[in-house]
Amino acid sequence: MPRKMSRLERSFNTQSMVLQKSRIKYLCPKCLQGFSRSDVLYQHFRQKADAIHKGLDSNKSNFALFLSSYQGCMGALIPAAKLPKAPDCFDVFFVIEHYGEETESPNISDYAQSYTSTPSMHSHSCNFSVPLYHDRQPRGYDHDLHGGTALSTMPVPEQHVRHLQILHDVEVEAKICALLPQMDNWLDGTLPLSDQPHHDLGVIVPSVDVDRPLIPVRDLLYKGFGTFALIRTSKDVFSPQNIPEAVYTVLRVDGPGLIGNQKVAIGESIWVSHQTTLSAGLILLIGVFPTVVVGQKV
């Protein structure tokens, strides 16, 4: 007796038959719009001209940027070795099958070798730099006295910290959340949103020194002399190119709250090992620290 299909299987099979009879062959993973030909899909990427679509169009010129964009849109860390070459990675059935799933961390080098890398110019939101600040005095409390653990960031691979790994620390997250109501007005004044959308580049950075107001937060995150930046995103953008490997601490979420494909919450810290996507509505403290104390030793 044939096995009775589940409702999900029936739905998927029906959807597959409909798509096979339609003219849709490729899907844009950012907006899920369908296209009959790959050249029309790439024309769509170029017409949209935002940072994410530009990243999806960069598979030959900057594979790491393409992969971060693709994973961020798909909500899936598909291993690079298992990702079909473009345009097959935009195949409608492949996108539907993997959209929103979570898989193992990718290995960029395995797949990137098959692409020809050529110099290219990207938009401001792809290759922007941010002002960096440096500690004048060493930061950090003695976390060992109240149950914290130390995580050395030098070198990260020896600590087995994955790209986009949340550095969970309930105590530190709670303390940051308790500090933020006192900082909200300062954050809004330091990182004001533009009232002229056509001049909005998607990233707001401080025009003043932010060292002193951020000391209480930094004292919770690391020990020693660190380098840090503060940014606010008003559009979906890429992370800064001049501080690509860093700890990102979330000070505000007004929107999807995504770093890459990782959902983040206020107070959380996440390890970012290479350039990735940042959703609109985030305020982030980005830092390179000698000894990180937020998170668990792995």
PDB file of N, CA and C in Angstrom, residues 145-186:
ATOM      1  N   LEU A 145      35.833  37.076  39.688  1.00  0.00           N
ATOM      2  CA  LEU A 145      35.283  37.162  41.031  1.00  0.00           C
ATOM      3  C   LEU A 145      33.793  36.875  41.062  1.00  0.00           C
ATOM      4  N   HIS A 146      33.119  37.008  39.904  1.00  0.00           N
ATOM      5  CA  HIS A 146      31.681  36.738  39.931  1.00  0.00           C
ATOM      6  C   HIS A 146      31.273  35.797  38.801  1.00  0.00           C
ATOM      7  N   GLY A 147      32.126  34.821  38.551  1.00  0.00           N
ATOM      8  CA  GLY A 147      31.707  33.715  37.705  1.00  0.00           C
ATOM      9  C   GLY A 147      31.938  33.879  36.230  1.00  0.00           C
ATOM     10  N   GLY A 148      32.563  34.966  35.802  1.00  0.00           N
ATOM     11  CA  GLY A 148      32.792  35.146  34.373  1.00  0.00           C
ATOM     12  C   GLY A 148      33.943  34.282  33.897  1.00  0.00           C
ATOM     13  N   THR A 149      34.076  34.153  32.585  1.00  0.00           N
ATOM     14  CA  THR A 149      35.170  33.400  32.008  1.00  0.00           C
ATOM     15  C   THR A 149      35.858  34.256  30.970  1.00  0.00           C
ATOM     16  N   ALA A 150      37.110  33.989  30.732  1.00  0.00           N
ATOM     17  CA  ALA A 150      37.882  34.763  29.767  1.00  0.00           C
ATOM     18  C   ALA A 150      38.005  34.007  28.459  1.00  0.00           C
ATOM     19  N   LEU A 151      37.903  34.716  27.376  1.00  0.00           N
ATOM     20  CA  LEU A 151      38.032  34.137  26.047  1.00  0.00           C
ATOM     21  C   LEU A 151      39.065  34.945  25.291  1.00  0.00           C
ATOM     22  N   SER A 152      40.209  34.356  25.027  1.00  0.00           N
ATOM     23  CA  SER A 152      41.249  35.079  24.303  1.00  0.00           C
ATOM     24  C   SER A 152      40.900  35.156  22.832  1.00  0.00           C
ATOM     25  N   THR A 153      41.051  36.345  22.259  1.00  0.00           N
ATOM     26  CA  THR A 153      40.782  36.490  20.828  1.00  0.00           C
ATOM     27  C   THR A 153      42.056  36.324  20.013  1.00  0.00           C
ATOM     28  N   MET A 154      43.136  35.957  20.639  1.00  0.00           N
ATOM     29  CA  MET A 154      44.412  35.848  19.932  1.00  0.00           C
ATOM     30  C   MET A 154      44.997  34.449  20.078  1.00  0.00           C
ATOM     31  N   PRO A 155      44.974  33.621  19.045  1.00  0.00           N
ATOM     32  CA  PRO A 155      44.213  33.805  17.811  1.00  0.00           C
ATOM     33  C   PRO A 155      42.856  33.140  17.939  1.00  0.00           C
ATOM     34  N   VAL A 156      41.872  33.642  17.220  1.00  0.00           N
ATOM     35  CA  VAL A 156      40.513  33.124  17.298  1.00  0.00           C
ATOM     36  C   VAL A 156      40.399  31.664  16.889  1.00  0.00           C
ATOM     37  N   PRO A 157      41.053  31.205  15.779  1.00  0.00           N
ATOM     38  CA  PRO A 157      40.875  29.811  15.385  1.00  0.00           C
ATOM     39  C   PRO A 157      41.213  28.816  16.474  1.00  0.00           C
ATOM     40  N   GLU A 158      42.192  29.144  17.332  1.00  0.00           N
ATOM     41  CA  GLU A 158      42.534  28.233  18.404  1.00  0.00           C
ATOM     42  C   GLU A 158      41.426  28.129  19.432  1.00  0.00           C
ATOM     43  N   GLN A 159      40.562  29.139  19.487  1.00  0.00           N
ATOM     44  CA  GLN A 159      39.453  29.113  20.426  1.00  0.00           C
ATOM     45  C   GLN A 159      38.209  28.479  19.794  1.00  0.00           C
ATOM     46  N   HIS A 160      38.298  28.105  18.504  1.00  0.00           N
ATOM     47  CA  HIS A 160      37.181  27.456  17.797  1.00  0.00           C
ATOM     48  C   HIS A 160      35.928  28.318  17.822  1.00  0.00           C
ATOM     49  N   VAL A 161      36.091  29.606  17.705  1.00  0.00           N
ATOM     50  CA  VAL A 161      34.937  30.505  17.656  1.00  0.00           C
ATOM     51  C   VAL A 161      34.501  30.630  16.210  1.00  0.00           C
ATOM     52  N   ARG A 162      33.254  30.315  15.950  1.00  0.00           N
ATOM     53  CA  ARG A 162      32.734  30.337  14.590  1.00  0.00           C
ATOM     54  C   ARG A 162      32.308  31.742  14.193  1.00  0.00           C
ATOM     55  N   HIS A 163      32.345  31.992  12.905  1.00  0.00           N
ATOM     56  CA  HIS A 163      31.788  33.227  12.365  1.00  0.00           C
ATOM     57  C   HIS A 163      30.314  33.309  12.748  1.00  0.00           C
ATOM     58  N   LEU A 164      29.906  34.465  13.267  1.00  0.00           N
ATOM     59  CA  LEU A 164      28.526  34.737  13.699  1.00  0.00           C
ATOM     60  C   LEU A 164      28.111  33.892  14.900  1.00  0.00           C
ATOM     61  N   GLN A 165      29.074  33.550  15.743  1.00  0.00           N
ATOM     62  CA  GLN A 165      28.750  32.833  16.980  1.00  0.00           C
ATOM     63  C   GLN A 165      28.382  33.833  18.071  1.00  0.00           C
ATOM     64  N   ILE A 166      27.219  33.631  18.686  1.00  0.00           N
ATOM     65  CA  ILE A 166      26.809  34.464  19.814  1.00  0.00           C
ATOM     66  C   ILE A 166      27.672  34.122  21.022  1.00  0.00           C
ATOM     67  N   LEU A 167      28.211  35.135  21.675  1.00  0.00           N
ATOM     68  CA  LEU A 167      29.012  34.941  22.890  1.00  0.00           C
ATOM     69  C   LEU A 167      28.078  35.077  24.090  1.00  0.00           C
ATOM     70  N   HIS A 168      27.349  34.012  24.366  1.00  0.00           N
ATOM     71  CA  HIS A 168      26.309  34.066  25.386  1.00  0.00           C
ATOM     72  C   HIS A 168      26.895  34.361  26.770  1.00  0.00           C
ATOM     73  N   ASP A 169      26.302  35.300  27.458  1.00  0.00           N
ATOM     74  CA  ASP A 169      26.698  35.644  28.823  1.00  0.00           C
ATOM     75  C   ASP A 169      25.523  36.367  29.464  1.00  0.00           C
ATOM     76  N   VAL A 170      24.711  35.626  30.193  1.00  0.00           N
ATOM     77  CA  VAL A 170      23.467  36.167  30.751  1.00  0.00           C
ATOM     78  C   VAL A 170      23.736  37.357  31.659  1.00  0.00           C
ATOM     79  N   GLU A 171      24.775  37.261  32.480  1.00  0.00           N
ATOM     80  CA  GLU A 171      25.069  38.332  33.435  1.00  0.00           C
ATOM     81  C   GLU A 171      25.477  39.623  32.720  1.00  0.00           C
ATOM     82  N   VAL A 172      26.383  39.506  31.765  1.00  0.00           N
ATOM     83  CA  VAL A 172      26.834  40.692  31.032  1.00  0.00           C
ATOM     84  C   VAL A 172      25.689  41.296  30.229  1.00  0.00           C
ATOM     85  N   GLU A 173      24.897  40.452  29.565  1.00  0.00           N
ATOM     86  CA  GLU A 173      23.769  40.949  28.772  1.00  0.00           C
ATOM     87  C   GLU A 173      22.775  41.708  29.643  1.00  0.00           C
ATOM     88  N   ALA A 174      22.505  41.186  30.842  1.00  0.00           N
ATOM     89  CA  ALA A 174      21.570  41.852  31.752  1.00  0.00           C
ATOM     90  C   ALA A 174      22.114  43.207  32.202  1.00  0.00           C
ATOM     91  N   LYS A 175      23.410  43.279  32.466  1.00  0.00           N
ATOM     92  CA  LYS A 175      24.010  44.539  32.910  1.00  0.00           C
ATOM     93  C   LYS A 175      24.013  45.579  31.789  1.00  0.00           C
ATOM     94  N   ILE A 176      24.272  45.134  30.561  1.00  0.00           N
ATOM     95  CA  ILE A 176      24.224  46.070  29.433  1.00  0.00           C
ATOM     96  C   ILE A 176      22.810  46.596  29.244  1.00  0.00           C
ATOM     97  N   CYS A 177      21.827  45.706  29.318  1.00  0.00           N
ATOM     98  CA  CYS A 177      20.424  46.126  29.173  1.00  0.00           C
ATOM     99  C   CYS A 177      20.027  47.114  30.264  1.00  0.00           C
ATOM    100  N   ALA A 178      20.598  46.960  31.456  1.00  0.00           N
ATOM    101  CA  ALA A 178      20.299  47.884  32.547  1.00  0.00           C
ATOM    102  C   ALA A 178      20.936  49.253  32.316  1.00  0.00           C
ATOM    103  N   LEU A 179      22.059  49.280  31.611  1.00  0.00           N
ATOM    104  CA  LEU A 179      22.741  50.551  31.332  1.00  0.00           C
ATOM    105  C   LEU A 179      22.084  51.338  30.201  1.00  0.00           C
ATOM    106  N   LEU A 180      21.475  50.642  29.254  1.00  0.00           N
ATOM    107  CA  LEU A 180      21.022  51.289  28.021  1.00  0.00           C
ATOM    108  C   LEU A 180      19.961  52.371  28.202  1.00  0.00           C
ATOM    109  N   PRO A 181      18.985  52.236  29.123  1.00  0.00           N
ATOM    110  CA  PRO A 181      18.022  53.331  29.276  1.00  0.00           C
ATOM    111  C   PRO A 181      18.679  54.673  29.603  1.00  0.00           C
ATOM    112  N   GLN A 182      19.815  54.633  30.299  1.00  0.00           N
ATOM    113  CA  GLN A 182      20.530  55.866  30.625  1.00  0.00           C
ATOM    114  C   GLN A 182      21.304  56.410  29.418  1.00  0.00           C
ATOM    115  N   MET A 183      21.479  55.571  28.396  1.00  0.00           N
ATOM    116  CA  MET A 183      22.290  55.956  27.238  1.00  0.00           C
ATOM    117  C   MET A 183      21.457  56.286  26.007  1.00  0.00           C
ATOM    118  N   ASP A 184      20.159  56.014  26.044  1.00  0.00           N
ATOM    119  CA  ASP A 184      19.326  56.146  24.844  1.00  0.00           C
ATOM    120  C   ASP A 184      19.384  57.543  24.230  1.00  0.00           C
ATOM    121  N   ASN A 185      19.202  58.573  25.060  1.00  0.00           N
ATOM    122  CA  ASN A 185      19.223  59.944  24.535  1.00  0.00           C
ATOM    123  C   ASN A 185      20.588  60.294  23.953  1.00  0.00           C
ATOM    124  N   TRP A 186      21.644  59.842  24.633  1.00  0.00           N
ATOM    125  CA  TRP A 186      22.995  60.102  24.134  1.00  0.00           C
ATOM    126  C   TRP A 186      23.223  59.402  22.796  1.00  0.00           C
TER     127      TRP A 186
END
